[in-house]
Short mmCIF file of C-alpha atoms in Angstrom, two decimals:
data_model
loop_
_atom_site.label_atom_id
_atom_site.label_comp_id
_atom_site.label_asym_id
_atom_site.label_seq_id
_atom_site.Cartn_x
_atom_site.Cartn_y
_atom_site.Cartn_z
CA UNK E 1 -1.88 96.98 -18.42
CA UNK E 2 -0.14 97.61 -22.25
CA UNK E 3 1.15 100.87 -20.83
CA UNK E 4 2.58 98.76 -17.58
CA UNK E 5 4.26 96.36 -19.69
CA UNK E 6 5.79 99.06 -22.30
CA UNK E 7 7.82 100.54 -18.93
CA UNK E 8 9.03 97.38 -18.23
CA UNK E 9 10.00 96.38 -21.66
CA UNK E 10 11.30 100.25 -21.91
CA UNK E 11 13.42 99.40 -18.54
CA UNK E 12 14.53 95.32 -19.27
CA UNK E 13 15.92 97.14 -22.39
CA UNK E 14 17.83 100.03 -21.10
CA UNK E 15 19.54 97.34 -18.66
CA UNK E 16 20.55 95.01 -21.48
CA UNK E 17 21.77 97.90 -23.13
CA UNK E 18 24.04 99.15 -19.89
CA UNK E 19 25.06 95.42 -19.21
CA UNK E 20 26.36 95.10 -22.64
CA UNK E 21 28.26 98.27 -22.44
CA UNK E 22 29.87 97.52 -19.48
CA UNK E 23 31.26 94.38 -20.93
CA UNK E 24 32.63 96.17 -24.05
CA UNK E 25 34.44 98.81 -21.59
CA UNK E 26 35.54 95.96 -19.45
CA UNK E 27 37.00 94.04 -22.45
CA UNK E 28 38.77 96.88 -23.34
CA UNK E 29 40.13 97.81 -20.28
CA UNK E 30 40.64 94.55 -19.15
CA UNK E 31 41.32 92.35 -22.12
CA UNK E 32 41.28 88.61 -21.35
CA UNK E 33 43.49 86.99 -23.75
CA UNK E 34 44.99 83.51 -24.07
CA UNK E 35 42.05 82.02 -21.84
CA UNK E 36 43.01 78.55 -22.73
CA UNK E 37 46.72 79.12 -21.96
CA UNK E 38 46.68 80.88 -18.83
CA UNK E 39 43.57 78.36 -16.87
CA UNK E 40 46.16 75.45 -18.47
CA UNK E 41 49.27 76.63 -16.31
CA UNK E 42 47.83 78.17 -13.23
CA UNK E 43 45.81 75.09 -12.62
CA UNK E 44 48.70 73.20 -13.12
CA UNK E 45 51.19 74.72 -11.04
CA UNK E 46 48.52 75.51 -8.73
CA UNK E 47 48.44 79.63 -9.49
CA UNK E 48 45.21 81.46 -8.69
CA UNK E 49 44.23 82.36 -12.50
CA UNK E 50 43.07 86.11 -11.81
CA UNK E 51 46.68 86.73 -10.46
CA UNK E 52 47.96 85.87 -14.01
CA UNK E 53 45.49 87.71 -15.87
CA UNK E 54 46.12 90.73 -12.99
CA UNK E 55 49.82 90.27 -13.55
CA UNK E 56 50.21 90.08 -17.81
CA UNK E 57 48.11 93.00 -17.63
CA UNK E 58 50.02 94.87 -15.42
CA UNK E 59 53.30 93.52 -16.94
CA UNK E 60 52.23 93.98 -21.10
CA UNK E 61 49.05 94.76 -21.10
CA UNK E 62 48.47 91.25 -22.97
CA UNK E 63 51.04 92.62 -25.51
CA UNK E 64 53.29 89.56 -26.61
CA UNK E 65 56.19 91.77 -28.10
CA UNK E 66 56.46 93.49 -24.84
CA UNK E 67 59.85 94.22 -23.95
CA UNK E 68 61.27 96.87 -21.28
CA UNK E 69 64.49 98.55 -21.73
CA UNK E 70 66.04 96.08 -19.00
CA UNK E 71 65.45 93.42 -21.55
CA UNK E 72 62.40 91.54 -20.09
CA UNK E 73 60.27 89.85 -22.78
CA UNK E 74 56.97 88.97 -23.41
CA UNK E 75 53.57 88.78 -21.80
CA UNK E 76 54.56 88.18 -18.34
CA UNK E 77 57.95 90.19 -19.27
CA UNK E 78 60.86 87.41 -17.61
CA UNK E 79 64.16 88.31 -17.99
CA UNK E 80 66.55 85.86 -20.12
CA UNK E 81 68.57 84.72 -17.01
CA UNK E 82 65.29 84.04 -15.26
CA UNK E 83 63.60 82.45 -18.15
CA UNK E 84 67.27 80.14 -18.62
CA UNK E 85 67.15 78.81 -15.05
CA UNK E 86 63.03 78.32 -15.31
CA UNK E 87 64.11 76.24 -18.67
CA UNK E 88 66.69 73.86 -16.67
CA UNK E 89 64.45 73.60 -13.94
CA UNK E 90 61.95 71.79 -16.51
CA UNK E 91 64.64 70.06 -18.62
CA UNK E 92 63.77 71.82 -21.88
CA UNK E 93 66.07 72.84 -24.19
CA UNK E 94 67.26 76.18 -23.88
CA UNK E 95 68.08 77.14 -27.25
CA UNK E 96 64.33 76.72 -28.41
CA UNK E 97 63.57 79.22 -25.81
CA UNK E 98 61.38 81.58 -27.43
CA UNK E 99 59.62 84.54 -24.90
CA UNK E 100 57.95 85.99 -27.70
CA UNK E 101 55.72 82.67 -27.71
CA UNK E 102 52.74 83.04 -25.54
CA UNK E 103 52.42 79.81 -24.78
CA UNK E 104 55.95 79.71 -23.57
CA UNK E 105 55.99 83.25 -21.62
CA UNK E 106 53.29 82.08 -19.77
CA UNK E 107 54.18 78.56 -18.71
CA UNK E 108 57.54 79.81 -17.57
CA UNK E 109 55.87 82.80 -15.80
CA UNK E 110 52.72 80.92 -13.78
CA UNK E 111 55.80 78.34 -12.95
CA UNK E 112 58.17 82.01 -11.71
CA UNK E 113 54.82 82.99 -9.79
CA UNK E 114 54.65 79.75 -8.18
CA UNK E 115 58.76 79.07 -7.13
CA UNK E 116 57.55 82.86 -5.63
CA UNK E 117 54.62 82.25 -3.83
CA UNK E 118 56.20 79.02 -2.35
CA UNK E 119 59.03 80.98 -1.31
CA UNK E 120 56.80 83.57 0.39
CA UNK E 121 54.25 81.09 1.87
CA UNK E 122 51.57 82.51 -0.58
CA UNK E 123 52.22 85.85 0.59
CA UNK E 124 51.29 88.15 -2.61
CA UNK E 125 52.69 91.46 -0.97
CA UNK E 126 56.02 90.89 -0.51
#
């Protein structure tokens, strides 16, 4: 009976141990940063979240002083013209415009994904 429970102690163990390295592999492969931020936009434009997380990973790799050499900035790496016209389109005030600002980069991104996805008729593989 003690030696019954030991294995399964022994084995409830090793799986704790194996689930918790997974997440620390998955964290680091797959960092999920600015939680708060990205749920807050996709829900309201109506953006499936794990499409935003997919995309800023694919785009910066959650790096907010992303830039390419075409001059995209920031997390979800818009260009200025695109992030100008996304700034009309809300009536804010373009010279506050600041893509380094996570906050900002993603609002105006999950809003890009969303003119795109309408345009498309939710078509992600266009």
């Amino acid at each position: 009976m003690v030696r019954s429970l030991k294995k399964i102690i022994k084995v409830v163990l090793w799986i704790v141990i194996f689930m918790f390295a997974a997440y620390l592999l998955l964290n680091m492969k797959y960092p999920l940063s600015y939680v708060e931020t990205i749920d807050k936009y996709a829900e309201e434009y109506g953006v499936d979240k794990y499409l935003v997380y997919s995309m800023i990973n694919t785009e910066s790799g959650f790096n907010k002083e992303a830039q390419s050499h075409k001059g995209a900035k920031g997390l979800m790496q818009l260009m200025p013209m695109t992030s100008e016209e996304i700034c009309g389109n809300l009536s804010e005030d373009v010279n506050s415009l600041d893509m380094a600002d996570p906050e900002t980069n993603i609002k105006y991104g999950v809003y890009y994904i969303k003119q795109l996805l309408d345009k498309y008729e939710g078509n992600v593989e266009v």
